[in-house]
PDB file of C-alpha atoms in Angstrom:
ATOM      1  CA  UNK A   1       8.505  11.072  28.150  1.00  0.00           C
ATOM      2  CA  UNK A   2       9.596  12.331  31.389  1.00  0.00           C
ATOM      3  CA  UNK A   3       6.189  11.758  33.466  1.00  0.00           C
ATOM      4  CA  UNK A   4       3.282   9.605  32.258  1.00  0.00           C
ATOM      5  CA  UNK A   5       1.267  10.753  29.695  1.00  0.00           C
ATOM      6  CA  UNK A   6      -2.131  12.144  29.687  1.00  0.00           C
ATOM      7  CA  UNK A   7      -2.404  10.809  26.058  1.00  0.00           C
ATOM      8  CA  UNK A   8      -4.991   7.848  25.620  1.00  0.00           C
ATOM      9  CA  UNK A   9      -3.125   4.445  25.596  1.00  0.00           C
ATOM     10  CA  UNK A  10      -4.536   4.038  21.976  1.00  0.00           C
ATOM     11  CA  UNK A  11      -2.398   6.715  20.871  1.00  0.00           C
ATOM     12  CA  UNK A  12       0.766   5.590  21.933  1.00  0.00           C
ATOM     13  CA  UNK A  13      -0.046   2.677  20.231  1.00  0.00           C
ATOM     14  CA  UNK A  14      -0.888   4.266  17.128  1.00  0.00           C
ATOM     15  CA  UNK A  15       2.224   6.934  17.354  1.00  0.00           C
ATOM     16  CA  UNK A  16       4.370   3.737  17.867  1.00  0.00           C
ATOM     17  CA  UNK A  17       2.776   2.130  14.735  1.00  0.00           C
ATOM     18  CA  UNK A  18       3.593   5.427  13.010  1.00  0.00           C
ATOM     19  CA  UNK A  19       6.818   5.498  14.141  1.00  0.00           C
ATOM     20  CA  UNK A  20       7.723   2.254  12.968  1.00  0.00           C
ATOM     21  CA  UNK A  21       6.527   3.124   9.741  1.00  0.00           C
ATOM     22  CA  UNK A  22       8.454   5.949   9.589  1.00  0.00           C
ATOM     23  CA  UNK A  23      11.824   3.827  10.335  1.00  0.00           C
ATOM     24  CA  UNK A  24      10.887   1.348   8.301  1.00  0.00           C
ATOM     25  CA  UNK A  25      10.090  -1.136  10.124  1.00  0.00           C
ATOM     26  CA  UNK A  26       6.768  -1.847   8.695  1.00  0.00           C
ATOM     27  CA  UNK A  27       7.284  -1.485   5.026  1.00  0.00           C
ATOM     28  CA  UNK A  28       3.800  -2.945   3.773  1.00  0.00           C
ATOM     29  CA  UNK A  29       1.289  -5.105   5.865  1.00  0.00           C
ATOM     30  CA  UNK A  30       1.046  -4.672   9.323  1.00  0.00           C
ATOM     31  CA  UNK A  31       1.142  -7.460  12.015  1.00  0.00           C
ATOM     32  CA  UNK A  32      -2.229  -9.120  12.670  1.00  0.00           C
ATOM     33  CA  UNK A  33      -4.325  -7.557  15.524  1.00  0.00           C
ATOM     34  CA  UNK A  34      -3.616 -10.777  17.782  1.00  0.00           C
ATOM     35  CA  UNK A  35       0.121  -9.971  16.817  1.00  0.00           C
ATOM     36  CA  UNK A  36      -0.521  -6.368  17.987  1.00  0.00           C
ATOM     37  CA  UNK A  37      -2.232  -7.456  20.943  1.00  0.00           C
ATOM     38  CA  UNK A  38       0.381  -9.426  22.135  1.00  0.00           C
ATOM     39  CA  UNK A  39       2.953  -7.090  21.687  1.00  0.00           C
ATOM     40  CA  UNK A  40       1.790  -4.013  23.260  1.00  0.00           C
ATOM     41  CA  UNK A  41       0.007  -5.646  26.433  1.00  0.00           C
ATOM     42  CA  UNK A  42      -3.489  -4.420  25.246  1.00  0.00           C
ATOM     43  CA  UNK A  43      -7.118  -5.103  24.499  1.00  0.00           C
ATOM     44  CA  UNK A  44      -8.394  -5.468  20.686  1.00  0.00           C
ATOM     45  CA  UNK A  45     -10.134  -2.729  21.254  1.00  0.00           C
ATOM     46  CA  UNK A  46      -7.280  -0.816  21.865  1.00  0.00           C
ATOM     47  CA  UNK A  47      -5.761  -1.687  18.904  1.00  0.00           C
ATOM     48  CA  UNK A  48      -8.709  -1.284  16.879  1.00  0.00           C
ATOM     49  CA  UNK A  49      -8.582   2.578  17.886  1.00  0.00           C
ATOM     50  CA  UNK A  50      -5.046   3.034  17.700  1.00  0.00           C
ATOM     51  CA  UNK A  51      -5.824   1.877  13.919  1.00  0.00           C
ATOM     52  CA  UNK A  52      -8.689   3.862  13.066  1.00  0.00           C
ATOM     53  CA  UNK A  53      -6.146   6.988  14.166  1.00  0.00           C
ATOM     54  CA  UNK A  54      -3.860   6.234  11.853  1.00  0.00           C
ATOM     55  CA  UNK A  55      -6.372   4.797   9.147  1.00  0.00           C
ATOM     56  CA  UNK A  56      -8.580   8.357   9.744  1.00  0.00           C
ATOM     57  CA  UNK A  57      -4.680  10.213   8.938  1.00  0.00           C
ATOM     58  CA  UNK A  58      -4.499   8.410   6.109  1.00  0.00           C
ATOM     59  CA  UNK A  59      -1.716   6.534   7.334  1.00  0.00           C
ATOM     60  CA  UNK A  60      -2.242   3.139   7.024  1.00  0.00           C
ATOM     61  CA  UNK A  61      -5.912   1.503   5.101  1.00  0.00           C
ATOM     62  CA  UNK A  62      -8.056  -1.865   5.620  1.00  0.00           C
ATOM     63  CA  UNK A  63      -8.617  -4.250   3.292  1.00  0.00           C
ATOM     64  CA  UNK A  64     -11.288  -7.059   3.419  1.00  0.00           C
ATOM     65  CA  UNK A  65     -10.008 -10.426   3.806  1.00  0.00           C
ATOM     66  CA  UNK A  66      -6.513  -9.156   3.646  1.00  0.00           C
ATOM     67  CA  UNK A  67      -5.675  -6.819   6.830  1.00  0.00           C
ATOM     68  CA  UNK A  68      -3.894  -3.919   7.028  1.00  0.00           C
ATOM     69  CA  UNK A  69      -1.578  -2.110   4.798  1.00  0.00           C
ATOM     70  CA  UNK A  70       1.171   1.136   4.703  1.00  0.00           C
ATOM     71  CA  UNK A  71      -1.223   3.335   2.495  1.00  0.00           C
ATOM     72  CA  UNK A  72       0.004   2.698  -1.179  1.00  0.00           C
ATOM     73  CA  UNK A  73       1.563  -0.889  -0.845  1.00  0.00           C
ATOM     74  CA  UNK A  74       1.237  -3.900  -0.718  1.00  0.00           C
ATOM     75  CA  UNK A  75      -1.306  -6.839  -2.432  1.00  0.00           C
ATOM     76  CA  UNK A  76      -4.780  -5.696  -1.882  1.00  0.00           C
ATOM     77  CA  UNK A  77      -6.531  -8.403  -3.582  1.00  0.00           C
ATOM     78  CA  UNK A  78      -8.974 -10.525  -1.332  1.00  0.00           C
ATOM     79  CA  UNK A  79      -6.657 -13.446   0.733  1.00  0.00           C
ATOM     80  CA  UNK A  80      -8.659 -16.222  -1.714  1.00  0.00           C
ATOM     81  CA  UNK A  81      -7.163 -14.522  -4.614  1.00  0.00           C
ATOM     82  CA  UNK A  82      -4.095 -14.217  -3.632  1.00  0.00           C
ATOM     83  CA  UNK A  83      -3.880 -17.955  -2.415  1.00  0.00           C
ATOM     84  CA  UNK A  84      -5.768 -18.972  -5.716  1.00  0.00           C
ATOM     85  CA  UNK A  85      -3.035 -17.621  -7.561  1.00  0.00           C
ATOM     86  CA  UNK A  86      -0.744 -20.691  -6.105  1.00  0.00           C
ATOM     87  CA  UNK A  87      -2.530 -22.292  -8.536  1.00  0.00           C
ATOM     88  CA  UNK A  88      -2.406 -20.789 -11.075  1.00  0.00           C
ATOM     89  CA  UNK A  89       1.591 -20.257 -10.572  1.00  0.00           C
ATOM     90  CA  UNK A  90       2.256 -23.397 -12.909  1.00  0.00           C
ATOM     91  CA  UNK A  91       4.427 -25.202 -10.417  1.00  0.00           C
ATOM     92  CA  UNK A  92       0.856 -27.246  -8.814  1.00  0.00           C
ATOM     93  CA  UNK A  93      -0.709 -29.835 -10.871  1.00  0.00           C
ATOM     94  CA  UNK A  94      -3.846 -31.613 -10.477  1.00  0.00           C
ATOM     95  CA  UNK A  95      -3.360 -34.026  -7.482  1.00  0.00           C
ATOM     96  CA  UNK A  96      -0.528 -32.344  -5.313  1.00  0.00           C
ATOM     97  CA  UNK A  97      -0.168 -31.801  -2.155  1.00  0.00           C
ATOM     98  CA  UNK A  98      -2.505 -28.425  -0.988  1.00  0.00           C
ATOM     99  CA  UNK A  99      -0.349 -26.311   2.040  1.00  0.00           C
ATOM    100  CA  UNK A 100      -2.118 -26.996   5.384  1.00  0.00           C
ATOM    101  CA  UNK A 101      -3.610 -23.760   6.988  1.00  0.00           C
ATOM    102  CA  UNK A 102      -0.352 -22.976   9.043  1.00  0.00           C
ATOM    103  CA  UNK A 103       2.046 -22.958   6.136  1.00  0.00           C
ATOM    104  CA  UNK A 104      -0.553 -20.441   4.311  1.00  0.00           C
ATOM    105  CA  UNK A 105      -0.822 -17.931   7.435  1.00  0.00           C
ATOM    106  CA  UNK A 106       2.985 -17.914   7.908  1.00  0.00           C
ATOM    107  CA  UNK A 107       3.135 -17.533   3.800  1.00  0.00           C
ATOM    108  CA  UNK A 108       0.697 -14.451   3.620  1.00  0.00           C
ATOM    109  CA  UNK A 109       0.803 -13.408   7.035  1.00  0.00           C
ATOM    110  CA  UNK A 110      -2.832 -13.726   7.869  1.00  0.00           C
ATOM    111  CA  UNK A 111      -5.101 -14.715  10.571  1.00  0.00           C
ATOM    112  CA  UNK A 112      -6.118 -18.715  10.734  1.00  0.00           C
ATOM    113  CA  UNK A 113      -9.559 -17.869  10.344  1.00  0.00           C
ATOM    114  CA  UNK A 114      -9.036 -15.484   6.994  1.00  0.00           C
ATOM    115  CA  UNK A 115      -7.083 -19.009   5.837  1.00  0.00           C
ATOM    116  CA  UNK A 116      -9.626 -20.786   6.302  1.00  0.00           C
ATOM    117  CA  UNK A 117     -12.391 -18.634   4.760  1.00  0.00           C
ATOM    118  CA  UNK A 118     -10.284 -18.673   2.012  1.00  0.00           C
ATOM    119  CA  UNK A 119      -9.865 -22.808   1.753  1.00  0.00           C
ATOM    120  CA  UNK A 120     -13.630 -22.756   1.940  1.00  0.00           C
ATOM    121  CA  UNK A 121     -14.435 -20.584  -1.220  1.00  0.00           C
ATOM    122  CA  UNK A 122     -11.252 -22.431  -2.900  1.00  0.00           C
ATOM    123  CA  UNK A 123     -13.235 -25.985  -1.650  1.00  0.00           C
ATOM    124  CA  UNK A 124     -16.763 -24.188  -2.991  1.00  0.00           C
ATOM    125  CA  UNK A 125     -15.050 -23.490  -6.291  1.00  0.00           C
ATOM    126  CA  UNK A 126     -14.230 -26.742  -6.362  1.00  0.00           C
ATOM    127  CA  UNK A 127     -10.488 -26.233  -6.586  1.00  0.00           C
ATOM    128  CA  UNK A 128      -9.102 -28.118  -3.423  1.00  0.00           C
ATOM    129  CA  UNK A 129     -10.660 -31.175  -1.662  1.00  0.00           C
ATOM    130  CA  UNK A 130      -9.659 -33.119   1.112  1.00  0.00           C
ATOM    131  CA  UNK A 131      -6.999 -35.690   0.638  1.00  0.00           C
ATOM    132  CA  UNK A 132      -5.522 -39.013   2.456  1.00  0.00           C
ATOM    133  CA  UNK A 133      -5.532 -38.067   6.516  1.00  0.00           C
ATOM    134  CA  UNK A 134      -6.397 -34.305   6.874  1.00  0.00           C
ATOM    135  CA  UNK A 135      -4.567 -33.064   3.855  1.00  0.00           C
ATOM    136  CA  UNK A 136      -6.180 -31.071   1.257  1.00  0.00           C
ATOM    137  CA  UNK A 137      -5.286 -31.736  -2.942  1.00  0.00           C
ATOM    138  CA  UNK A 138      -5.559 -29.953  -5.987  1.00  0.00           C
ATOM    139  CA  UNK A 139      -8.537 -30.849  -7.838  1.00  0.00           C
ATOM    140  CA  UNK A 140      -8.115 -28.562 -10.711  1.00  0.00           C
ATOM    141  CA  UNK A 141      -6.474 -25.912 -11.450  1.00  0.00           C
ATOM    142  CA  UNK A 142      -8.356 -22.308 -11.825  1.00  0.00           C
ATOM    143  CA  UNK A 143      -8.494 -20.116 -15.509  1.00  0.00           C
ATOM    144  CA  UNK A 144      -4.823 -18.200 -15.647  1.00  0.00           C
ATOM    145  CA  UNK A 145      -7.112 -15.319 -17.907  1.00  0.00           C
ATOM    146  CA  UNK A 146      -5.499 -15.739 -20.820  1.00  0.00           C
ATOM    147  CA  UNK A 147      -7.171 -19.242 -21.574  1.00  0.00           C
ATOM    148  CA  UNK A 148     -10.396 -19.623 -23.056  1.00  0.00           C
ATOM    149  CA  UNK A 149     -12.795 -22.820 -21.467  1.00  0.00           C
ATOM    150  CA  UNK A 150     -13.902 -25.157 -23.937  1.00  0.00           C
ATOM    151  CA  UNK A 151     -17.188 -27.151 -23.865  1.00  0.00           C
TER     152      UNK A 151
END
């Protein structure tokens, strides 16, 4: 643009977000808000606009517990779902190793806090438990669906 523009700062946000979509840049989740913050210089608020533009074109949708998504991609389950499923993968037996909260937010790209409401339910479920040190273990391993629980 040749002169600054009159446009609400929240806009060029969201018509950059758009763009990138477009391009193919952003394929399925978006970054985290903190991530967006960071890289467009602005206030969460900001951001939080510049999505509810593009969420209120249809553009992009929200999903609890798992952020935000390209409309029509992408995992939409709840984050403890999708980290349950580590579980149930067959590769974790009862006893191993849990990933810490870091490893889990770079794996699924979500906020430390989501991680750890997630490690909470898993803990409540009775799934993971602290370990030696400040490690977490598997204490059993959840129903895959296609067993049945005996008594």
């Amino acid at each position: 643009m040749p002169q600054s523009s009159p446009r609400g700062t929240y806009l060029e946000v969201s018509e950059s977000l758009r763009q990138k979509i477009r391009d193919g840049e952003i394929t399925e989740a978006l970054p985290s808000q903190s991530a967006l913050v960071r890289e467009y210089s602005v206030s969460r608020s900001t951001i939080e606009r510049a999505l509810a533009a593009l969420k209120a074109e249809g553009v992009i949708e929200s999903v609890q517990g798992a952020g935000w998504f390209v409309t029509g991609t992408g995992d939409r389950r709840p984050l403890v779902e999708r980290v349950t499923d580590l579980l149930r993968g067959g590769e974790a037996k009862v006893g191993d190793r849990f990933p810490t909260e870091k490893e889990l937010c770079e794996r699924f790209g979500a906020s430390r806090t989501a991680v750890r409401s997630a490690i909470a339910q898993m803990e409540g479920r009775g799934l993971i438990g602290k370990g030696a040190g400040r490690g977490r273990r598997v204490l059993t391993l959840p129903p895959t669906g296609q067993e049945t629980q005996t008594a």
